[in-house]
Tab-separated table of C-alpha atoms in Angstrom:
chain	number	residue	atom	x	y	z
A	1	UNK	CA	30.633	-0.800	58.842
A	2	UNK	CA	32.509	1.221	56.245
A	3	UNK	CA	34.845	0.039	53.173
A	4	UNK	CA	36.584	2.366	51.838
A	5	UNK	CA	37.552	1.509	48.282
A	6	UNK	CA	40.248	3.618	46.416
A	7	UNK	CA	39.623	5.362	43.415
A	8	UNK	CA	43.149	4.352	42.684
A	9	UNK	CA	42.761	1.072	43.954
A	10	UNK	CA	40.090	0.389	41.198
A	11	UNK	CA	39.852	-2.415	38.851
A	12	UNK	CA	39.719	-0.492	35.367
A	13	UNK	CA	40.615	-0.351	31.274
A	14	UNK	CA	41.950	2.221	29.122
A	15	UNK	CA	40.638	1.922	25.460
A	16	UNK	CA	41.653	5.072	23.961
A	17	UNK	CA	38.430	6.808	23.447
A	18	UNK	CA	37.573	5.405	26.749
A	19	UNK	CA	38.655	5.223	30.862
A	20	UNK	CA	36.932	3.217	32.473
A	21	UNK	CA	37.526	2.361	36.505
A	22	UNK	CA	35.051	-0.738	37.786
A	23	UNK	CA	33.997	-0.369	41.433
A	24	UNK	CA	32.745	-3.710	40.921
A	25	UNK	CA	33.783	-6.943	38.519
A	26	UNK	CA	32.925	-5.975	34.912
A	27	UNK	CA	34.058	-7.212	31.799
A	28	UNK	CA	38.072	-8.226	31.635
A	29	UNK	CA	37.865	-7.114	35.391
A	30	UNK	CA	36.957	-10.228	37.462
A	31	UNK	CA	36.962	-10.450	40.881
A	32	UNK	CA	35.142	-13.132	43.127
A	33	UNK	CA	35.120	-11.625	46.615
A	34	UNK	CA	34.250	-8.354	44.797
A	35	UNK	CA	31.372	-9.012	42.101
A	36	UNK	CA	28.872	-6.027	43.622
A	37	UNK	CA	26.921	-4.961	46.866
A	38	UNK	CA	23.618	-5.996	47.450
A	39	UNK	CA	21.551	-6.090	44.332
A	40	UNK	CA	23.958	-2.924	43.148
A	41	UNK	CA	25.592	-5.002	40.502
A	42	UNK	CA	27.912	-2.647	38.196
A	43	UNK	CA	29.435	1.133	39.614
A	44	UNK	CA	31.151	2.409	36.282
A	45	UNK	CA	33.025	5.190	36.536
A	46	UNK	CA	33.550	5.975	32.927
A	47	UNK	CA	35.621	8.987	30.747
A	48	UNK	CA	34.330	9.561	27.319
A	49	UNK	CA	36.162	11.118	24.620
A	50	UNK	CA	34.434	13.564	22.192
A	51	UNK	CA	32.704	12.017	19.153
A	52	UNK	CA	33.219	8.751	20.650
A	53	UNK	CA	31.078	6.108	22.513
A	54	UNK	CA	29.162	2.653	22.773
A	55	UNK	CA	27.655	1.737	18.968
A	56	UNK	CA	24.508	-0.578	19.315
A	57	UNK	CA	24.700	-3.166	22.062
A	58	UNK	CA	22.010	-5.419	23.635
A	59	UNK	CA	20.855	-5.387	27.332
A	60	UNK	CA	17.855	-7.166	29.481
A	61	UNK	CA	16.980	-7.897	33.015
A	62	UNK	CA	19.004	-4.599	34.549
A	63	UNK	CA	18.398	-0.802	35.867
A	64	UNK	CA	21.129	0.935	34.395
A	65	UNK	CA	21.270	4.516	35.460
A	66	UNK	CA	23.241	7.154	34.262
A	67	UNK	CA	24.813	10.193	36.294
A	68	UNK	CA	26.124	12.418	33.895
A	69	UNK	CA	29.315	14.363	35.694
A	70	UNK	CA	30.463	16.771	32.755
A	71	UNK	CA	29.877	17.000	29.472
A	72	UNK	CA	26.303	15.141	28.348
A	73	UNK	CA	25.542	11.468	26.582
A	74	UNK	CA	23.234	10.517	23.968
A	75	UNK	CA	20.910	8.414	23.735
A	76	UNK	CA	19.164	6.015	20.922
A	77	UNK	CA	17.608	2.200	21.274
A	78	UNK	CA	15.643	-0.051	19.787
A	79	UNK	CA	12.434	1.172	20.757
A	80	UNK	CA	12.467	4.688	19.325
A	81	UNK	CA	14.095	6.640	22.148
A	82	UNK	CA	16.290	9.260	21.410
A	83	UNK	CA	17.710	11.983	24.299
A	84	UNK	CA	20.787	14.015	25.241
A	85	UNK	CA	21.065	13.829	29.309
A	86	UNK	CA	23.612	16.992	30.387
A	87	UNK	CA	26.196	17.240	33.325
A	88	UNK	CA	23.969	16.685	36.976
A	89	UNK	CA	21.205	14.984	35.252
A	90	UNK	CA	19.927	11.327	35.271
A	91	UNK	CA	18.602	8.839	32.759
A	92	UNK	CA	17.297	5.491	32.981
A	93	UNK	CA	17.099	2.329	31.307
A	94	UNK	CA	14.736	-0.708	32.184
A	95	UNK	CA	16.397	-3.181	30.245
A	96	UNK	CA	13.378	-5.978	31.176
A	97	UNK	CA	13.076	-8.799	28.284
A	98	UNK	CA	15.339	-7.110	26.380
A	99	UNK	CA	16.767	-3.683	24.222
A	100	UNK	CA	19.676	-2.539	22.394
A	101	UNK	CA	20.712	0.463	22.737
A	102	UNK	CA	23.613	2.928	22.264
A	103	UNK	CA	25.302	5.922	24.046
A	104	UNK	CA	27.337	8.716	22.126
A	105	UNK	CA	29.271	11.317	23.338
A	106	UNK	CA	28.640	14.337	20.481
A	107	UNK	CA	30.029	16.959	22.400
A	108	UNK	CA	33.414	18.658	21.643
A	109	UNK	CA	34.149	17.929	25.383
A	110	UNK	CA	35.521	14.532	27.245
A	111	UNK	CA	32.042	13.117	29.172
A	112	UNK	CA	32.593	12.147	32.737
A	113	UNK	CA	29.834	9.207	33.800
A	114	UNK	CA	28.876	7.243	36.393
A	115	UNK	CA	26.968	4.108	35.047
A	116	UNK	CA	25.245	1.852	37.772
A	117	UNK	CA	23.388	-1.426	37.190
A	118	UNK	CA	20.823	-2.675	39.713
A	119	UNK	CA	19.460	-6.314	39.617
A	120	UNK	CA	15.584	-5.552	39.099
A	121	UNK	CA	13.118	-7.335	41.289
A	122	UNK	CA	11.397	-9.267	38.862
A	123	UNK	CA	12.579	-10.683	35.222
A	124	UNK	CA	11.107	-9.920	32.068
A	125	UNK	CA	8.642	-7.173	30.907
A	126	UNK	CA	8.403	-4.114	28.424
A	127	UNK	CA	11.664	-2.327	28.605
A	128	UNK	CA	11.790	1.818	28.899
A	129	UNK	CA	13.937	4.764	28.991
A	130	UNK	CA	13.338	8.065	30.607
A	131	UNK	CA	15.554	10.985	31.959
A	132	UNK	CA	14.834	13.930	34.055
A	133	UNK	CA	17.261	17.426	35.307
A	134	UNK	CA	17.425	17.633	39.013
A	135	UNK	CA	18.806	21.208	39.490
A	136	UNK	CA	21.256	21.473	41.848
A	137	UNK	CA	19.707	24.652	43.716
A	138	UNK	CA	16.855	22.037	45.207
A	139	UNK	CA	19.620	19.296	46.368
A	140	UNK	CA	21.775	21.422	48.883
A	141	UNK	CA	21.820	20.347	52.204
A	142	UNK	CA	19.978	17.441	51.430
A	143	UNK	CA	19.576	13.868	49.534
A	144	UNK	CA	17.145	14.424	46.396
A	145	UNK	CA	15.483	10.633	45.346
A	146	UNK	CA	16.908	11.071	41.318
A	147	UNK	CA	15.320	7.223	40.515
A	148	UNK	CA	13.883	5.108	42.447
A	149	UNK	CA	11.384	1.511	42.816
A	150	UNK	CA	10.171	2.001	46.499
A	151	UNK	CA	6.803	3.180	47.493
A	152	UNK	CA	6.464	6.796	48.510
A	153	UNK	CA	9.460	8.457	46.113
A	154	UNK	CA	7.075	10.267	44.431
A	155	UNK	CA	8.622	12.287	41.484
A	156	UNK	CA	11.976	10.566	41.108
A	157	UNK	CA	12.365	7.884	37.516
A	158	UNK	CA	10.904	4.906	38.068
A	159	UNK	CA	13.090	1.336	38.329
A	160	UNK	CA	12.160	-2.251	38.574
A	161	UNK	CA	14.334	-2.449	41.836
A	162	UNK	CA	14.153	-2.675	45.262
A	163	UNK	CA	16.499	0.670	45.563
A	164	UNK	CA	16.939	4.046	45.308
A	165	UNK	CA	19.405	6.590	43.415
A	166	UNK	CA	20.025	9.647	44.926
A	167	UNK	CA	21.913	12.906	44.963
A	168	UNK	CA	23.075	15.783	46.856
A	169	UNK	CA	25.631	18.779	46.600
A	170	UNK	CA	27.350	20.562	49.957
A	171	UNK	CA	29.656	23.247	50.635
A	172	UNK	CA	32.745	22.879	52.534
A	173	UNK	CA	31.184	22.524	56.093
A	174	UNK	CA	27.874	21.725	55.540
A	175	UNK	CA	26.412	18.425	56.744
A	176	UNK	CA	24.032	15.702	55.404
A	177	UNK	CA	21.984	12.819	56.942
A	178	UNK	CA	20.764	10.071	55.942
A	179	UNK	CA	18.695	7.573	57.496
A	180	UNK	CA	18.652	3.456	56.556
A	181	UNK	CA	17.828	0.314	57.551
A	182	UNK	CA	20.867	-1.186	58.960
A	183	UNK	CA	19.933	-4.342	57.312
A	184	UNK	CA	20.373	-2.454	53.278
A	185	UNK	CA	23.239	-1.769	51.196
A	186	UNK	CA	24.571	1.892	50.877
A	187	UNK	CA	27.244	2.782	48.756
A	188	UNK	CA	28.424	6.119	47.665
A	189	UNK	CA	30.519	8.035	45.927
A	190	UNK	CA	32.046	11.321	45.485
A	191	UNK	CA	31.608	13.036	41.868
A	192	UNK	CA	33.607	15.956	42.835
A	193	UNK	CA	35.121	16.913	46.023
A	194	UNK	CA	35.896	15.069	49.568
A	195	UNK	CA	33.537	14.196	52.482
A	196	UNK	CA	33.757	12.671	56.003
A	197	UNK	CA	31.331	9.644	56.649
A	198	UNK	CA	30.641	8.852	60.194
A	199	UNK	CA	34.120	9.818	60.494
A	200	UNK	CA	35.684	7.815	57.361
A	201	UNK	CA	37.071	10.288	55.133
A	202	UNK	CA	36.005	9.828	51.461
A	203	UNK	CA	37.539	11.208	48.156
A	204	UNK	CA	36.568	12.413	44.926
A	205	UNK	CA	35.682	9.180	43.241
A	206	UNK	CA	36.447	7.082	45.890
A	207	UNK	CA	33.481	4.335	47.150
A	208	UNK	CA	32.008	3.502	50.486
A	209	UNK	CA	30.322	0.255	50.723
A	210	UNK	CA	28.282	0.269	54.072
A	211	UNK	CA	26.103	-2.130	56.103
A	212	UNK	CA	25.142	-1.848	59.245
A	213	UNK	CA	24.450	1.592	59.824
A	214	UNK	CA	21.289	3.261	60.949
A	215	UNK	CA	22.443	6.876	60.056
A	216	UNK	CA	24.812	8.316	57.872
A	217	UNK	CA	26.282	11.811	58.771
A	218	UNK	CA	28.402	13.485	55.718
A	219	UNK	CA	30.608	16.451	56.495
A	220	UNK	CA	31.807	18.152	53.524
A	221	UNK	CA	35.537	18.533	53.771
A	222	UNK	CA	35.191	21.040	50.409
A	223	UNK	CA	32.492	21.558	48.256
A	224	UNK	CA	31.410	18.205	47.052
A	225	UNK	CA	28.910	16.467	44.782
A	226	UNK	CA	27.829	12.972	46.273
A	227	UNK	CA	25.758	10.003	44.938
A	228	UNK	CA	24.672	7.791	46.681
A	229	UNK	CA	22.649	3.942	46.303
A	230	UNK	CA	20.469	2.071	48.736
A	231	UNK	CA	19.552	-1.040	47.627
A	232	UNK	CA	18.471	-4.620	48.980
């Protein structure tokens, strides 16, 4: 099973310095029937204007990861961390018992994100921060694991989470699979171009909440650069 969910359709807020479009309930969006997918809580899809951003705000208890699309963020929290993640990178938060933290964008450029929160598997503990590059030349044709808390994804950033991030860039033509337990929660999205997904056709920035499929096969419509979640 496949839902297709708009880009336009998208709950969302325009603050000035900041677009934001909510795949899921967040802040002044509320929706009941629509408050995440599995333990994927929060799918941000979020434009940020240059020398703009989030000042110093608190987290805890959440995986926030963040796919930077264009541009880059920067990061600074409570614990001493400080990092600039660029366009087709990841970073990661472990907000455990709790962190503050805040996200600039210092370039002269509007940042394109995608922030997701995933409801960790246990409460509580030391919270950390990493990020990593994942070039693009070792993700076509294929899913790369870009963070990760299940056994085996060696190499990816480590969550508290029973889930996986992961990424993956086509050409027009080429074709993806990936393989699930029918009984987990895929959703993914489109940073840039348009896709086919066992036949549903997906847009730039458009989501696909799925259950119940073993396989996924992804047919690149035009060259396209996909994320995608499975989670619990």
């Amino acid at each position: 099973m496949i839902e297709l969910k708009p880009f336009a359709k998208l709950g969302g807020a325009d603050h000035g310095w900041l677009k934001a479009k909510h795949h899921f309930s967040f802040a002044s969006y509320h929706d009941p029937r629509n408050m995440g997918h599995g333990s994927l809580r929060v799918w941000n899809d979020d434009e940020i204007a240059p020398n703009t951003g989030f000042p110093a705000h608190p987290h805890r208890d959440m995986e926030i990861i963040t796919y930077v699309r264009e541009g880059a963020i920067t990061h600074q929290d409570s614990l001493g961390n400080k990092g600039r993640t660029e366009a087709g990178d990841v970073q990661v938060m472990s907000a455990g018992s709790g962190v503050r933290h805040s996200e600039y964008n210092l370039e002269p450029i509007t940042t394109r994100i995608f922030q997701i929160w995933i409801e960790p598997t246990t409460e509580g503990g030391q919270p950390t921060w990493g990020a990593k590059p994942f070039p693009k030349s070792n993700r076509n044709g294929k899913f790369v694991t870009l963070a990760s808390g299940l056994e085996g994804d060696n190499g990816a950033l480590p969550i508290r989470a029973d889930a996986r991030v992961l990424g993956t860039t086509l050409k027009a033509g080429e074709t993806a699979e990936y393989q699930a337990d029918k009984a987990r929660h895929l959703y993914l999205v489109p940073a840039a171009g348009r896709v086919e997904v066992n036949g549903v056709a997906v847009n730039a920035r458009d989501g696909a909440a799925i259950r119940d499929e073993a396989t996924l096969k992804i047919t690149a419509l035009e060259d396209s650069e996909l994320v995608l979640v499975d989670a619990a």
